[in-house]
Amino acid sequence: MSSTVYQQAIKELAEAAHGSGLLEHPDGASRLDNPLCGDRISLTVQLDGGVITAVRHETRACLLCRAAASLIGLTAPGKNRKEIAEETVALEALLASSHALPAAWKELEVFAPVSGYPSRHGCVLLPFKALNEALAQP
Amino acid sequence: MSSTVYQQAIKELAEAAHGSGLLEHPDGASRLDNPLCGDRISLTVQLDGGVITAVRHETRACLLCRAAASLIGLTAPGKNRKEIAEETVALEALLASSHALPAAWKELEVFAPVSGYPSRHGCVLLPFKALNEALAQP
Amino acid sequence: MTIALREQFPFYAARAACHYLDNAATSQIHSQALAAMVGQESHRANVHRSPYRLAEAATQAYGDARAKVARFLNAASCAEVVFTSGATASLNLVAYSFGETLKAGDEVVLSAAEHHSNFVPWLRLKERAGICLRILPVLPNGRIDTARLQDLVTERCRLIAITHCSNVTGAVTDVAAVVAAARAVGAKVLLDGAQQVQHGPVDVAALGADFYAFSSHKCFGPTGVGVLWGKKAMLALLPPFLSGGGMVGSVSLETATFAAPPARFEAGTPPVGQAIGLGAAVDWMMTLPWAEIHRYESMLLARLLAGLAVFPAVRLIGPADLHARLPIVSFEVAGIHPHDVCQVLGEREVALRGGHHCAQPLLAALGSEGATRASLALYNDQADVDAFLNGLEHALKVLS
Amino acid sequence: MTIALREQFPFYAARAACHYLDNAATSQIHSQALAAMVGQESHRANVHRSPYRLAEAATQAYGDARAKVARFLNAASCAEVVFTSGATASLNLVAYSFGETLKAGDEVVLSAAEHHSNFVPWLRLKERAGICLRILPVLPNGRIDTARLQDLVTERCRLIAITHCSNVTGAVTDVAAVVAAARAVGAKVLLDGAQQVQHGPVDVAALGADFYAFSSHKCFGPTGVGVLWGKKAMLALLPPFLSGGGMVGSVSLETATFAAPPARFEAGTPPVGQAIGLGAAVDWMMTLPWAEIHRYESMLLARLLAGLAVFPAVRLIGPADLHARLPIVSFEVAGIHPHDVCQVLGEREVALRGGHHCAQPLLAALGSEGATRASLALYNDQADVDAFLNGLEHALKVLS
Ligand SMILES: Cc1ncc(COP(=O)(O)O)c(C=O)c1O
Ligand SMILES: Cc1ncc(COP(=O)(O)O)c(C=O)c1O
């Protein structure tokens, strides 16, 4: 099936919905809306010495947003706040310019085709914003 | 001196300022402003059996408006309400289309060149509107 | 018909690739409207009467545009036509200006089908002035439940502000019922005609409303201009909304007096070029064979609805019948987000819109979190409908 | 310089006959602004993000226009730039929205030199909200008497709303003095930049104001669009003004939440094509050698003022010196009405404007019942000034 954006990898990510659900005793939590499209994510995170030990989220959103949330569910555990901030910057750069990704963030590659559709950037970024916000809590 | 609008006749009319001043015991009076240009006319009229016996006006306005007020001062006495209404319609038609004037209102001819300048129609019409308004009083 | 029509649109002259089905968001501009705007802008002067040739011409052309809109609406006089910056500005004008005449406890009746532009201004007025809002519900098919007018329109009702046609469902409101209910209690009626005007001239006299609002960009004119029509006697009673140059009688340090309508409601330099473009657009529209166009649009709509009905995963948001309905079609696809549908079709050059369509209360009432919308205009054709239906089939495969 | 510049204006390309000296009312449009608007309008989509090519392009171009205006103003961020329908709408936005945050007894300081668009909205707010207006007087030469700031700006002052440059006298306000006075009492500053922007980019950071308002049509862009710049922290605190699509967070039947600035202040479909045209206009302006242009405009202004001084019947309304002054020149002719002067010069293709120039309080303060105005822009030349001076000589003969 031909679609620039909906490659197999992104669809599988969305479908897998890694990390779905919510933690009962999170160290940080956030809820973000994208008023333009109605996407909504609630995200909870658990930390140990500044390192993410678990992320769970409830994402009611488009496929791109769900794929991004799922990627976070899959790959965020083990990273710290600074790494997540760097990854978010790398994602923004990827979307803005489709530039080559730093090797550290190769997992974001799946979102490269979205760079041609600025109206969808917010969908991909929403879960990362939610994660940063949850991590910003003391 | 070449000017389409400011012919000798119109200038003489304005200069003569026929009927300037105000009647002390008018049968009808009116005051009209043109907010677009600040022209203002106060007009008083005396009647006998429905016929104008005297018109006096104070006109603080451009030359075209003063010429029209002066024409009224000169020619309105002796006319009745219906004739003034008809003359006003004839003037509006003249300004709108530069059509030939009915013989009865040849005196309006002097305003024919103004028809090309819609922004000035209100200047010429203001004294006639004031006269009609003064005549509309019981 | 559409081939000849299409040639008149710069959009189709330049790029045939796109199946443009987002007409409810904005229509393409007609060449005559564009040319009129460009002509005015290219050698222009401000309006409001200066005695040099350019300014006389601008004042004249702006007045002519007003006369054209008055004819398009069958208004009683040009003085009933106020140029604004768009439908949203027109609706806010009424909410602020007519709103100033309302007292706490006065009621305004809206419907659950309103676009945010005819909903949020009234929510805000409720907060400012303590008026009560009463909301006409919608039926499951999205139509406004006018049977409820009877119990919702009370003696305290001062205004019914309601859409002429929904931008989500395409349902055309039973205006006669609304006007009758308003008249029975002495209330006024404001119609939001934003969606209606694209489908032909409107007869405000026959409709019997007091106010009518629409945008130029949805009826083949430029962006940046809209219209508020108001009955002369109504406008005469209203206080100004925006204030500034061009709408005053006189101004002192202490106080100001205001000009008669429409000038009273046109503070500042109006969108001169855009109003003249709109005048050309409606002038062109008045030359069209609307009975024929309506049949044509309905035929396309019927095929689109029939094609949609084939997909079991699709739920239509709005009436399935063709009666009192414009060619605006919204739907949900089970398990698939509207933005994903729009994206896949967008990649195939089918232009749709997805989301809440600035009508969150309506979607909430119909139990929807978002819908995909295809909206047709007179220049669309069977190929557009086919591209949409084929694209949707493709999208379902890609996204499932 | 002007010859090369002129070729860039459709007005001069098409008709050289007119000596256009009504630039303070509206400027001629630059070809780049017109082309950008036409390009957008010719194949358009609504903004606010839909994922098809046309809509992505429209959203992008609209955002780029905002970025260009932000650069033109040296704004700290694009989010500080709100597109409106014009300067009058921008000023009303502040009067309504900032006005909502004021309480009875709060003071707003204006000057007697304000255009009605920055005067009447505050008179109306006074009536609505019981605020007090304090008016900075003007000196006999028309300059705002900033020495009076000290006693007029009190602890109760919440805002000084003042023109950056007068549309009658051409006098440029001493903004530093105004800002200092405001800061001393914690008040905000709104500058009406309608006349200033035609004469080069503005540096809002250096000016130190909180709000800046202007219109596109006075700086070589299309009609139908304007700008309100506001400091980010300021805008964030303000309630919305117009409400409708595109400015909400979420809407229910009961309540609504609002988007962050600038979206919060851009209800409904914005003037997309016009904003993109304005973006192109300011982009072009940013490429110009402004020091050179200012010298050139001042040279023309000096010749015009010198030429006027020769007529004993002429009284200048405004400063006779060139310091802090733009090339806007108003004057009275003893015993002759401004409209007659304009008419005679109009017949000779010299475009002037006469009357109160939407500044009745200023003319009253200067003891004038109406003035004739000649206003220059960068494309004017010596021949225009000569045609004006010769025409005036002729007019005096015709009219005396
Ligand atoms: C000083 C000043 N302020 C405000 C305005 C209002 O601008 P606009 O008519 O474009 O809204 C003008 C325009 O004449 C002006 O000269
Ligand atoms: C029904 C309805 N009302 C009002 C509006 C607002 O129109 P505009 O955005 O042109 O101001 C729209 C536009 O989407 C609409 O569909």
Coordinates of N, CA and C in Angstrom, one line a residue, chain C residues 1-9 12 296 378-381:
Chain C
M1 N -21.2 21.8 -18.0 CA -21.3 23.1 -17.3 C -20.0 23.4 -16.5
T2 N -19.5 22.4 -15.8 CA -18.3 22.7 -14.9 C -17.1 23.0 -15.7
I3 N -16.9 22.4 -16.9 CA -15.7 22.7 -17.6 C -15.7 24.2 -17.9
A4 N -16.8 24.7 -18.5 CA -16.8 26.2 -18.8 C -16.6 27.0 -17.5
L5 N -17.2 26.6 -16.4 CA -17.1 27.3 -15.2 C -15.6 27.3 -14.7
R6 N -15.0 26.1 -14.8 CA -13.7 25.9 -14.3 C -12.7 26.9 -14.9
E7 N -12.9 27.1 -16.2 CA -11.9 28.0 -16.9 C -12.0 29.4 -16.3
Q8 N -13.0 29.7 -15.6 CA -13.1 31.1 -15.0 C -12.4 31.2 -13.6
F9 N -11.8 30.1 -13.2 CA -11.1 30.1 -11.9 C -9.6 29.9 -12.1
Y12 N -8.1 26.5 -11.4 CA -8.2 25.4 -12.4 C -7.4 25.7 -13.6
Y296 N -27.3 19.9 -10.3 CA -25.9 19.4 -10.5 C -25.2 19.0 -9.2
L378 N -19.7 24.4 -7.0 CA -20.2 24.3 -8.4 C -19.2 23.8 -9.4
Y379 N -17.9 24.0 -9.1 CA -16.8 23.6 -10.1 C -16.4 22.2 -9.9
N380 N -16.9 21.5 -8.9 CA -16.5 20.1 -8.7 C -17.2 19.2 -9.7
D381 N -16.6 18.0 -9.9 CA -17.2 17.1 -10.9 C -17.1 15.7 -10.4

